[in-house]
Coordinates of C-alpha atoms and ligand atoms in Angstrom, one line a residue:
X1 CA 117.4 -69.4 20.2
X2 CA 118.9 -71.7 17.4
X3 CA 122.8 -71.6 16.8
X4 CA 123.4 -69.7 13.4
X5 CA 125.3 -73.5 13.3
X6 CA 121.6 -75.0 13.7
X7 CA 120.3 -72.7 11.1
X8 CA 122.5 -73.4 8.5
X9 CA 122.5 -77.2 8.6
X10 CA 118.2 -77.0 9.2
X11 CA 118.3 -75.0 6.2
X12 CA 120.9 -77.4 4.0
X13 CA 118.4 -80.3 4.0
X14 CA 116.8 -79.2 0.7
X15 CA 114.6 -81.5 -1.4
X16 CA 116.9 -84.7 0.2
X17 CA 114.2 -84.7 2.9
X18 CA 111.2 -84.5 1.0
X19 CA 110.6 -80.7 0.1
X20 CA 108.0 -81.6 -2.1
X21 CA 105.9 -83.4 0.5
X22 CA 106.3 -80.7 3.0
X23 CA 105.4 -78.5 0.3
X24 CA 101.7 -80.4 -0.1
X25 CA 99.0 -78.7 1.2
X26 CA 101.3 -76.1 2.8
X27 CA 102.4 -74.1 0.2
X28 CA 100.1 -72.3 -2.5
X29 CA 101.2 -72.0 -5.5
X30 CA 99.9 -69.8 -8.5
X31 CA 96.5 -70.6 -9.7
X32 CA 96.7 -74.6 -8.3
X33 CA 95.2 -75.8 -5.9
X34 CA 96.3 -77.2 -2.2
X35 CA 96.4 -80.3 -3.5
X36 CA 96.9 -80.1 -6.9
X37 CA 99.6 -81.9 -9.3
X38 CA 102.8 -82.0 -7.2
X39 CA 105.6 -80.0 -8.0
X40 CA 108.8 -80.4 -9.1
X41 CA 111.8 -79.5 -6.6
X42 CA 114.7 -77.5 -7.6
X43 CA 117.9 -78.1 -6.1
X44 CA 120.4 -75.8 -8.1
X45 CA 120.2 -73.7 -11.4
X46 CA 123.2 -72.8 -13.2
X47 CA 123.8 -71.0 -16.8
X48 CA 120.4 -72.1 -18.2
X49 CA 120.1 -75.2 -16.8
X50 CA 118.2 -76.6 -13.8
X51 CA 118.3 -79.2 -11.7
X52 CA 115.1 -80.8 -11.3
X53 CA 113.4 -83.7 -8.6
X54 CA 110.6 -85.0 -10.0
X55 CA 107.2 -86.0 -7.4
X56 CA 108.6 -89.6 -7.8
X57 CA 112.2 -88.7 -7.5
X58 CA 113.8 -89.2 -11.0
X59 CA 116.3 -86.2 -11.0
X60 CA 116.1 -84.5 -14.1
X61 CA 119.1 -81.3 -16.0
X62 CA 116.9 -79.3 -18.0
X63 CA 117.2 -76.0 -20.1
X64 CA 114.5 -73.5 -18.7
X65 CA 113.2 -72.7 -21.5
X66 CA 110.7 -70.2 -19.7
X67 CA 113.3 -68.4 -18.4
X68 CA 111.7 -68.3 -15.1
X69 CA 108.5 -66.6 -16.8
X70 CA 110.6 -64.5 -18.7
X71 CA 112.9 -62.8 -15.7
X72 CA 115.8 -64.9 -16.1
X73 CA 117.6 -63.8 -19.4
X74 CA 120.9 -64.2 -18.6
X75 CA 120.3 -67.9 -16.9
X76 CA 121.2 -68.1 -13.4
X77 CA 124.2 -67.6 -11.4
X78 CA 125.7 -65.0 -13.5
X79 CA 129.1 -64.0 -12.7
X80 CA 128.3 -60.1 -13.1
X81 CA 124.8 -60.2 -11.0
X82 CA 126.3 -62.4 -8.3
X83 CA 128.9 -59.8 -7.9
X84 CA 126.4 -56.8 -7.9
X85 CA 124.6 -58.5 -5.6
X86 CA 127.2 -59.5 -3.1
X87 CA 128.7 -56.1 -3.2
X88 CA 125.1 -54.1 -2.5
X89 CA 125.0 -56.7 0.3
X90 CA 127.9 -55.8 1.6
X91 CA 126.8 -52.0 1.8
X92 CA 123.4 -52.5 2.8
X93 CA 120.4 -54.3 1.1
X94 CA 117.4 -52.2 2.1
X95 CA 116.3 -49.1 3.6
X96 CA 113.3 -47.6 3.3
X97 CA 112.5 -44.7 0.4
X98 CA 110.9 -42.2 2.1
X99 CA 113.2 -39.2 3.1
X100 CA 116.2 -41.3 2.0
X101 CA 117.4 -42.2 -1.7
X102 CA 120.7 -44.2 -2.7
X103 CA 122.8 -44.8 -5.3
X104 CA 121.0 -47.7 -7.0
X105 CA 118.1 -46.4 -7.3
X106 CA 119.1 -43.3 -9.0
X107 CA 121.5 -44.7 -11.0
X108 CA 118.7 -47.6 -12.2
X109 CA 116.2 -44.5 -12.7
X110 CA 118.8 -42.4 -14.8
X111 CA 119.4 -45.6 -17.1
X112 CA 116.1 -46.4 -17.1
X113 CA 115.3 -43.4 -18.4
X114 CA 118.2 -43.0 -21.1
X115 CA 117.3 -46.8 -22.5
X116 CA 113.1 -46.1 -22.5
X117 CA 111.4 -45.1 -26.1
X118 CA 110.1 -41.6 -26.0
X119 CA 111.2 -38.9 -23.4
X120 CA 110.6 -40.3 -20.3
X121 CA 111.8 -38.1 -17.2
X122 CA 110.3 -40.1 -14.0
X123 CA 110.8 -43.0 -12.5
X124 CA 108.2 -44.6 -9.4
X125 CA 109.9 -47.7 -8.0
X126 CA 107.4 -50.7 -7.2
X127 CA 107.8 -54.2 -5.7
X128 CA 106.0 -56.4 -8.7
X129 CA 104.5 -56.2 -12.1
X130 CA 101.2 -55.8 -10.7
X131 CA 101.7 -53.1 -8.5
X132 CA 103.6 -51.3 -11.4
X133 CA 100.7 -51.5 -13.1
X134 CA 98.3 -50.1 -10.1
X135 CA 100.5 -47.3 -9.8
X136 CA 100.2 -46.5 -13.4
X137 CA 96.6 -46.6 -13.4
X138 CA 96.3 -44.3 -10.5
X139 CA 98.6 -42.2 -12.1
X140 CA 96.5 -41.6 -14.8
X141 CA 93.4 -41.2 -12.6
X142 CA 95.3 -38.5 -10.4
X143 CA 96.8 -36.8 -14.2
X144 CA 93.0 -36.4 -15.6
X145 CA 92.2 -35.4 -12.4
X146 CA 94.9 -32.7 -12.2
X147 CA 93.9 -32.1 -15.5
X148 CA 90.1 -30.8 -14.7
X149 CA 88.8 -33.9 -15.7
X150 CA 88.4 -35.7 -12.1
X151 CA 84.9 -37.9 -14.1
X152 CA 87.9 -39.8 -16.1
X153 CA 87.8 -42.5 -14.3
X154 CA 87.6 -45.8 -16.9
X155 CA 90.8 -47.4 -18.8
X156 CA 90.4 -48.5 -22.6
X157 CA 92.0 -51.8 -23.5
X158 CA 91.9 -54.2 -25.6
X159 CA 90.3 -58.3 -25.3
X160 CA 93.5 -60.8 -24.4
X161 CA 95.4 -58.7 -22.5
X162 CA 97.2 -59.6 -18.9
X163 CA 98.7 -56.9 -16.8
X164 CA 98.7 -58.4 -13.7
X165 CA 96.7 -60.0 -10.4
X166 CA 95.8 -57.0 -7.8
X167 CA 92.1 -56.0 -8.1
X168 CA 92.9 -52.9 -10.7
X169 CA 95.2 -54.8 -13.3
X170 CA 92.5 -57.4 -12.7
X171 CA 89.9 -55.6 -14.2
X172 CA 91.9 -54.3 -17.7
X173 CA 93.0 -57.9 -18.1
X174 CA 90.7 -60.2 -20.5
X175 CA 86.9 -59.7 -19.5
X176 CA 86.4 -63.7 -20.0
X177 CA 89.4 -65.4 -19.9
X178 CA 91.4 -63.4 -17.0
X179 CA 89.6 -63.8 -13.7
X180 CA 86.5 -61.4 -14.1
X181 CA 84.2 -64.0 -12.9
X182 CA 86.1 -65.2 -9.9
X183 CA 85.2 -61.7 -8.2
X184 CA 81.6 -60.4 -9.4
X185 CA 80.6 -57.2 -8.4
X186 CA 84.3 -56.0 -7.2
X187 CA 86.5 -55.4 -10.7
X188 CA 86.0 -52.1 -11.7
X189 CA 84.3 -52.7 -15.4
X190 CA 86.5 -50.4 -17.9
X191 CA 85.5 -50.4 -22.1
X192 CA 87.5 -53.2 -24.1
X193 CA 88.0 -52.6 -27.7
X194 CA 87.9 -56.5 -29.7
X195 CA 91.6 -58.3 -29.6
X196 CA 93.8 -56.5 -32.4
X197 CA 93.9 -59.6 -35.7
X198 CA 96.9 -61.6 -35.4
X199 CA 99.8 -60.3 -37.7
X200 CA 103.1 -62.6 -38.2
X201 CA 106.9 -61.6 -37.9
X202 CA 109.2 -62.9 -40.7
X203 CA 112.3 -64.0 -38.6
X204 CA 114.4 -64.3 -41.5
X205 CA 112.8 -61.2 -43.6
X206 CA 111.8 -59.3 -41.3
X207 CA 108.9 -58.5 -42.4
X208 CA 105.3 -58.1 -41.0
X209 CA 102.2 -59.9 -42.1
X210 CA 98.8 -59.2 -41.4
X211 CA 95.1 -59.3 -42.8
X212 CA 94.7 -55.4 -44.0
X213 CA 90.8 -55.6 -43.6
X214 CA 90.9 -57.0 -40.5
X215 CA 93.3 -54.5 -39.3
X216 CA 91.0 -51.4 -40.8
X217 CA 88.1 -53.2 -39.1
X218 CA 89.8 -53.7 -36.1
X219 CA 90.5 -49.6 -36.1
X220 CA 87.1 -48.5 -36.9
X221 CA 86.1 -49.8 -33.9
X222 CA 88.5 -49.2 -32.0
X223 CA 88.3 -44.9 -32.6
X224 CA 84.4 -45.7 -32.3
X225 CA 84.8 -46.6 -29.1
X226 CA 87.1 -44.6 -27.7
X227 CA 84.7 -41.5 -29.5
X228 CA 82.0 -43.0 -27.8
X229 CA 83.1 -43.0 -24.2
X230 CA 85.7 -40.6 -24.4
X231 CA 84.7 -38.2 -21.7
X232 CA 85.1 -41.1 -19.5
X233 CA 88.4 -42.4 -20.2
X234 CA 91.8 -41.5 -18.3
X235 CA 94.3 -43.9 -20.5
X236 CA 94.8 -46.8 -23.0
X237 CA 96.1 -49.0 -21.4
X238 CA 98.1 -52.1 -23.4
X239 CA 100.7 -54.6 -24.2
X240 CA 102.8 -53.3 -26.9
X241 CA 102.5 -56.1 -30.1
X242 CA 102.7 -59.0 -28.2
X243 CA 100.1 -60.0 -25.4
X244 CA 101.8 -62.8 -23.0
X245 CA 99.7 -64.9 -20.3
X246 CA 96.2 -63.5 -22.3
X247 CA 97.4 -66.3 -25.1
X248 CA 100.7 -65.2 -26.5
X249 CA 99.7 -63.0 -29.3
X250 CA 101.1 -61.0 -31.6
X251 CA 99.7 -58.1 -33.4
X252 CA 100.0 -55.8 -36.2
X253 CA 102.5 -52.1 -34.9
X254 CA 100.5 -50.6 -36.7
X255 CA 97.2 -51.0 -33.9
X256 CA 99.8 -49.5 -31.4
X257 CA 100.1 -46.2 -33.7
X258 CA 96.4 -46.0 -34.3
X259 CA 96.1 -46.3 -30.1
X260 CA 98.9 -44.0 -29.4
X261 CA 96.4 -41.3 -32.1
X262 CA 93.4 -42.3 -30.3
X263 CA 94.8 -41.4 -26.7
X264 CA 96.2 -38.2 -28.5
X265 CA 92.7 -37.2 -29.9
X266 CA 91.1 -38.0 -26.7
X267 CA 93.1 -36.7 -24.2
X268 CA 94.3 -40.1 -22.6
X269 CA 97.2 -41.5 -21.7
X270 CA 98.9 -44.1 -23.1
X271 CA 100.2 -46.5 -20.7
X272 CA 102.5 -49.4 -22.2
X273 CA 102.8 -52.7 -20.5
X274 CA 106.3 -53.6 -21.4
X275 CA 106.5 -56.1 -17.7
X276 CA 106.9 -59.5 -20.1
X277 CA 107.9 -57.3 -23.9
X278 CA 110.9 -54.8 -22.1
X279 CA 114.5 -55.0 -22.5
X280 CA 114.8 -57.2 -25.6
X281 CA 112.5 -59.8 -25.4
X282 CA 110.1 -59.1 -28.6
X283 CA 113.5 -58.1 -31.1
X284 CA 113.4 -54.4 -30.0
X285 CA 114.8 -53.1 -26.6
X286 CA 111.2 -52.2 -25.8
X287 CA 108.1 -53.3 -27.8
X288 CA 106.5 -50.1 -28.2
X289 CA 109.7 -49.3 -30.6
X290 CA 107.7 -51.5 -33.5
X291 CA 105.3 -49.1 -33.7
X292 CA 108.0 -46.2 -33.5
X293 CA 105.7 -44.8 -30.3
X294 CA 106.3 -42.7 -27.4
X295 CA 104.2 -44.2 -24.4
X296 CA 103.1 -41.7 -21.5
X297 CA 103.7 -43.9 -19.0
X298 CA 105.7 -47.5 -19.4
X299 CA 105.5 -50.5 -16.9
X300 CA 108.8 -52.6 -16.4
X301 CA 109.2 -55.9 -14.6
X302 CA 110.3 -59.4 -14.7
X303 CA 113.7 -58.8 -16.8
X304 CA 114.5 -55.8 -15.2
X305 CA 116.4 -57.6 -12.0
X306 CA 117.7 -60.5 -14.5
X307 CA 114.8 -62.8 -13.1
X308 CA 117.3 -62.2 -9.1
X309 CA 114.9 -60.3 -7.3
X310 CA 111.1 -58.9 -7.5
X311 CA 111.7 -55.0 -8.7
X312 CA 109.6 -52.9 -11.3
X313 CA 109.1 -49.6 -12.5
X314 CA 106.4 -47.1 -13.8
X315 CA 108.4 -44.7 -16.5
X316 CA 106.1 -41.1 -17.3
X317 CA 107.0 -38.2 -19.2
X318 CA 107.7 -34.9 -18.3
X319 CA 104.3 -33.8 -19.0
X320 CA 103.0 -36.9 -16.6
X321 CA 104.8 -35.7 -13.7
X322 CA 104.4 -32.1 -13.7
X323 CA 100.8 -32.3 -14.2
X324 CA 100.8 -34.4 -10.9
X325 CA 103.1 -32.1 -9.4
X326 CA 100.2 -29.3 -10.3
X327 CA 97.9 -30.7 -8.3
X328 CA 96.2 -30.9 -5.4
X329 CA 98.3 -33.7 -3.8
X330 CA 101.4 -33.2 -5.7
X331 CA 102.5 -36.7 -4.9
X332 CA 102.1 -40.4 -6.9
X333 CA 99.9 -41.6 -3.8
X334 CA 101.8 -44.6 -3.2
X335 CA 104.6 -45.7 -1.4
X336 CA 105.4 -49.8 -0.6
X337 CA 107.8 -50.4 1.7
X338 CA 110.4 -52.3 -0.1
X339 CA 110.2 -49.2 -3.0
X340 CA 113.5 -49.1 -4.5
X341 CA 114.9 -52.1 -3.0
X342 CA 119.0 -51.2 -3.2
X343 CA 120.0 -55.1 -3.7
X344 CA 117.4 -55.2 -6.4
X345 CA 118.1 -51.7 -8.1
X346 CA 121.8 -52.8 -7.8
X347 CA 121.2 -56.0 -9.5
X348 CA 118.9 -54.3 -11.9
X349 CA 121.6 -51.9 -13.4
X350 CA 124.2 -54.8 -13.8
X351 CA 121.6 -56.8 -15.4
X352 CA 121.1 -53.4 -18.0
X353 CA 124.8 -53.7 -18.5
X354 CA 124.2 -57.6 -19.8
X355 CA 121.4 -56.5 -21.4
X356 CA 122.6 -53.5 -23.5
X357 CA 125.5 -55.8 -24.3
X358 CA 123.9 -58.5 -25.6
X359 CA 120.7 -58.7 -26.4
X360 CA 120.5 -56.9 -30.1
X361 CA 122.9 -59.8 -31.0
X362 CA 120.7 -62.4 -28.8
X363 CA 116.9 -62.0 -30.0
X364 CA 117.9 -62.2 -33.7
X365 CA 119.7 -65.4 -33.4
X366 CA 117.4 -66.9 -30.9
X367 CA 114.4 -65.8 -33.5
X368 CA 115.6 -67.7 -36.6
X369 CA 116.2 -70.7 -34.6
X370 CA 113.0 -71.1 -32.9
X371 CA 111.8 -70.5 -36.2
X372 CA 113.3 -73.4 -37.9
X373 CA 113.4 -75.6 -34.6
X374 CA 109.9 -75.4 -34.4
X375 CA 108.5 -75.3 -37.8
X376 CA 108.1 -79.3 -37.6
X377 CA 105.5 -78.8 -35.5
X378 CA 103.5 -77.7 -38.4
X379 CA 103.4 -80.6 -39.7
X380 CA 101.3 -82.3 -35.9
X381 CA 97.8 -83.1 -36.0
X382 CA 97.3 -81.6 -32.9
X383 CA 99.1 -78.5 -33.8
X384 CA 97.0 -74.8 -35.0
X385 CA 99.8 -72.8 -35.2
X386 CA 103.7 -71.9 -34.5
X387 CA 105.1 -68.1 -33.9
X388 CA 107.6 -66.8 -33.3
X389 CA 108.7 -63.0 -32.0
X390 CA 112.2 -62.2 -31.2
X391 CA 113.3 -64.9 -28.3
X392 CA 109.6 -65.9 -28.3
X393 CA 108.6 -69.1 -29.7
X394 CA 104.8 -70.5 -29.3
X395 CA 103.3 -73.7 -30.6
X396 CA 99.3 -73.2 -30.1
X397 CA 97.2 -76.9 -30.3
X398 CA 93.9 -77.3 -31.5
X399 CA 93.0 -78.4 -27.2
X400 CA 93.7 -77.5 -24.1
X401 CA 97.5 -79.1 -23.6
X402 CA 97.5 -81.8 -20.8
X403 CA 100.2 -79.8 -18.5
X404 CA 101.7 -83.1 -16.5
X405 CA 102.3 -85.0 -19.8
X406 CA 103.7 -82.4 -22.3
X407 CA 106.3 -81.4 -18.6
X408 CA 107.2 -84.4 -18.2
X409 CA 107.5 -85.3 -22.1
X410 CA 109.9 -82.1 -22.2
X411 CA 111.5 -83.1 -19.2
X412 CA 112.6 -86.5 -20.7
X413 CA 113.8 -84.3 -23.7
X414 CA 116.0 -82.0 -20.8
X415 CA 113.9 -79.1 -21.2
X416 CA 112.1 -77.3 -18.7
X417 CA 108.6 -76.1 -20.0
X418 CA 105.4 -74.8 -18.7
X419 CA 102.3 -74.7 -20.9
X420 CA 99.0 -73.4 -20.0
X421 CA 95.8 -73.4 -22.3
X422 CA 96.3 -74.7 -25.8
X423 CA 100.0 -73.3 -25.8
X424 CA 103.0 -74.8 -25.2
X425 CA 105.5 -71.8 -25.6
X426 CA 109.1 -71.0 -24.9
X427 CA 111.4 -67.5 -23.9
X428 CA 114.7 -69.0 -23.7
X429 CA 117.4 -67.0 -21.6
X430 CA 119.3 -64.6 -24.4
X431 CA 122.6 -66.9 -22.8
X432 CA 121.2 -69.9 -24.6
X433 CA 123.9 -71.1 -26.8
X434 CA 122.5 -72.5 -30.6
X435 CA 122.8 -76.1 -29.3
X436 CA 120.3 -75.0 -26.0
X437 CA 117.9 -73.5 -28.4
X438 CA 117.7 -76.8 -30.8
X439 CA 117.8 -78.8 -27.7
X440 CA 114.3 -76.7 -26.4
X441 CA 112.7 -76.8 -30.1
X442 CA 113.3 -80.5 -30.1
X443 CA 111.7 -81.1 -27.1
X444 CA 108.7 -78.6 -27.1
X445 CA 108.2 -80.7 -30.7
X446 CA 109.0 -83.8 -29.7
X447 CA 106.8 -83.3 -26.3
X448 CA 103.7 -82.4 -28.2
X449 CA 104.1 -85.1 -30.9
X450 CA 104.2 -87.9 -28.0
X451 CA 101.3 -86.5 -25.9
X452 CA 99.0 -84.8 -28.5
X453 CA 100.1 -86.7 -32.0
Ligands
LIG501 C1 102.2 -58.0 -19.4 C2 102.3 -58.3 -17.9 N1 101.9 -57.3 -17.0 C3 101.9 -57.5 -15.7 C4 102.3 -58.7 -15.2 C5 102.2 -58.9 -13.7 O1 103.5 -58.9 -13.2 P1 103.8 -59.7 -11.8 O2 103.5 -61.1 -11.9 O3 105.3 -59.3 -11.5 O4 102.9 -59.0 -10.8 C6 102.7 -59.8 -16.0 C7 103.1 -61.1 -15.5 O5 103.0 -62.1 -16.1 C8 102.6 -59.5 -17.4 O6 103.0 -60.5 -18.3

C-alpha cells in the first residue's frame, strides 16, 4: 500500500510531467477522438481566469469565457463555495438517498422550489443534465400513464434542440444535427415541430424582435401537429427561448406560450429544459419567465452547483406528483446512487445564495457589453450574425469555424473559448468585471478577424 506521503507527491506532478501526453490515447474526451487535436492542460483556475499549457508548452492566463459550459458563474475558487464545500466535507460528503435524507438536500429542494416559475412542489435529485432529463421524460410517461392514457408514449419537440446524451434525451434532440444517425434503429423516433424563427433581444431597449408571419406560421404548424398526433403524446418537451449546443438560438416567448396552450389543449406536459437557460443566464432567473409560463416539470443543471460538482434536478407540480403518487407504482422509477449528493446539494444552496445576490445586477451589465463588444464583428466577411441574450453573446460565421486556430487566436488574446460549428460564442462567469468582458469581446472579434477575415 502507498504512503498517503506517496500519494500526495504522485498526485502533485500535474501537467510538469507531461499530463497532456499521458492524456493521448488514454483519455476520451467529449465527441473527439483518441487521437484527436491535443488538449490543453490546466494547472489552476482562479476568479475567472485559467491557467492554461498549451500541447507545445506555451503557458497561457486566460478568461474562461465559457464558463466551464456554462456551470461556472461565479469563476472558480470562490470564497463562499470553498467554504460550503469544506464544511459538508467535514460532516460527511455522501450517503446514499434511499431510507435516509439530510439537510442539503432538503434545504436545496425547498429553495429550489421557492426560486422556480410556477408552483412547483417536488424535487427528484439526479447526477447530470441528461439524466435529469430521462427522469423527466419517464415522468411524463408514468403521469399519462397514471392518467388512463398508458398509449402516450411519444414527446413533441421542436428541430435544434439539445437536452442531453443518454439514449432518451438523445432521441428529442435535433433529428439531423444531434446524433440520430450515429445509432439507427435504437432512438426512440418522437414528432418534431420546425425550429421556432429566430427573434432578437434589444439589450439596451429591451425589446423583442421577430418576423410576425413567420411566428404565425411557425404556430399553425405547430398546433397542427400536436392535433394530429395528440392521442400519442405524453409532453412537450423544450428549451425555454434559447436553444444552446443545437446552435445557440434564440426565439420569440411568445412560441413558449403557444406550447405551454398546446400541452394544455392536449393533455401534455410541459417539460422545460432550463439545464444551460436556469438561474440567470438568459436575463431572467429562469427562461421560461419570458414567456410568463408555468412549466410542469423543469430540468436544472450546470449552474445549479456553481460549475463545483455534477448535480441536477427535475422540478413538477403538485398535480405531477400526486398523479404519480395515484398510481400503480407510486414511485418516480429511478433512483442513482449518488442522488442528492450532500457536498453537491451543499454547494448548490451557497451557490443560490451568489446567485440570488447577484445575478439581476450581472446579466444586464454583461448583456449591453457583449452587445457593444461584439458588434464589430459585424462588420467581418466571414461573419452572418452576432446575438446576444442576457450573459450570452454568439458570433455565428458564414463556415464551419476551424476550432484549433480561432482557440488559439483567443488564447493569444487571454481568452479561453470553445467554438463548435459556425459559432464562436461566449457565457462569461456573472463575476466578470467590465474590463473581463471587453477583454473576451476583443478577443472572440479579434480571433475570428485573424483566422476567418
Ligand atoms: C439544454 C441542455 N439540456 C441537457 C444537457 C445535458 O446536460 P449534461 O451534459 O449535464 O448531461 C445540456 C448540456 O449541454 C443542455 O445544454
Amino acid at each position: 500500500m502507498p504512503e498517503p506521503a506517496d500519494l500526495l507527491a504522485r498526485g502533485s506532478t500535474g501537467v510538469g510531467t507531461g499530463v497532456v501526453e499521458r492524456d493521448r490515447g488514454l483519455v476520451w474526451h467529449p465527441y473527439a477522438p483518441l487521437d484527436g487535436t491535443p488538449p490543453y492542460a490546466v494547472t489552476a483556475a482562479r476568479g475567472v481566469r485559467l491557467e492554461l499549457t498549451a500541447p507545445d508548452g506555451t503557458r497561457f492566463e486566460a478568461v474562461d469565457a465559457m464558463a466551464s459550459w456554462w456551470c461556472a458563474v461565479h469563476g472558480y475558487r470562490h470564497p463562499h463555495l470553498d467554504a460550503a464545500a469544506h464544511a459538508q466535507v467535514d460532516r460527511f460528503s455522501h450517503v446514499m438517498f434511499g431510507g435516509l435524507t439530510h439537510e442539503p438536500a432538503v434545504t436545496l429542494a425547498e429553495r429550489l422550489t421557492a426560486l422556480a416559475p410556477g408552483p412547483m412542489a417536488h424535487v427528484f435529485f439526479a447526477d447530470s443534465g441528461s439524466v435529469s432529463v430521462e427522469v423527466a421524460l419517464k415522468l411524463s410517461l408514468q403521469y399519462q400513464a397514471a392518467s388512463g392514457r398508458p398509449g402516450r408514449q411519444r414527446f413533441l419537440t421542436v428541430r435544434g434542440g439539445y437536452h442531453g446524451d443518454t439514449f432518451a434525451a438523445m432521441s428529442v434532440c435535433d433529428p439531423v444535427d444531434g446524433m440520430h444517425s450515429a445509432f439507427p434503429g435504437v432512438l426512440a423516433r418522437h414528432v418534431f415541430a420546425p425550429r421556432p424563427p429566430q427573434a432578437r433581444h434589444d439589450a439596451v431597449s429591451g425589446a423583442w424582435q421577430s418576423d410576425a408571419a413567420a411566428l404565425d406560421a411557425w404556430e399553425a404548424q405547430f398546433r397542427a401537429l400536436a392535433r394530429e398526433h395528440a392521442d400519442e403524446l405524453a409532453a412537450v418537451v423544450v428549451e425555454p427561448v434559447l436553444q444552446g449546443a443545437g446552435g445557440m438560438h434564440v426565439y420569440d416567448p411568445r412560441c413558449l406560450r403557444v406550447m405551454r396552450q398546446v400541452a394544455d389543449e392536449h393533455g401534455l406536459l410541459l417539460v422545460a429544459d432550463e439545464i444551460a437557460t436556469g438561474f440567470g443566464r438568459t436575463g431572467r432567473l429562469f427562461a421560461s419567465e419570458w414567456a410568463e409560463v408555468a412549466p410542469d416539470v423543469i430540468c436544472v443543471g450546470k449552474a445549479l452547483t456553481g460549475g463545483y460538482l455534477t448535480l441536477a434536478a427535475v422540478l413538477m407540480t403538485d398535480a405531477v406528483g400526486a398523479t404519480v403518487t395515484r398510481s400503480q407504482f407510486r414511485a418516480l422509477l429511478h433512483g442513482p446512487t449518488f442522488m442528492a449528493n450532500p457536498l453537491a446539494c451543499a454547494v448548490a444552496a451557497a451557490s443560490l445564495d451568489l446567485v440570488e445576490a447577484t445575478w439581476h445586477h450581472d446579466v444586464p451589465r454583461i448583456e449591453r457589453r457583449l452587445a457593444d463588444g461584439l458588434a464589430p464583428a459585424r462588420d467581418l466577411a466571414a461573419v452572418r450574425d452576432v446575438r446576444t441574450l442576457g450573459a450570452v453573446g454568439v458570433v455565428q460565421l458564414d463556415r464551419p469555424v476551424d476550432v484549433p486556430a480561432v482557440t488559439r487566436a483567443a488564447l493569444e488574446r487571454g481568452v479561453w473559448v470553445r467554438p463548435f460549428r459556425d459559432l464562436v460564442y461566449t457565457m462569461p462567469p456573472y463575476v466578470s468585471t467590465d474590463a473581463d468582458v471587453d477583454t473576451i469581446t476583443r478577443a472572440v472579434v479579434g480571433a475570428v478577424a485573424q483566422v476567418h477575415g
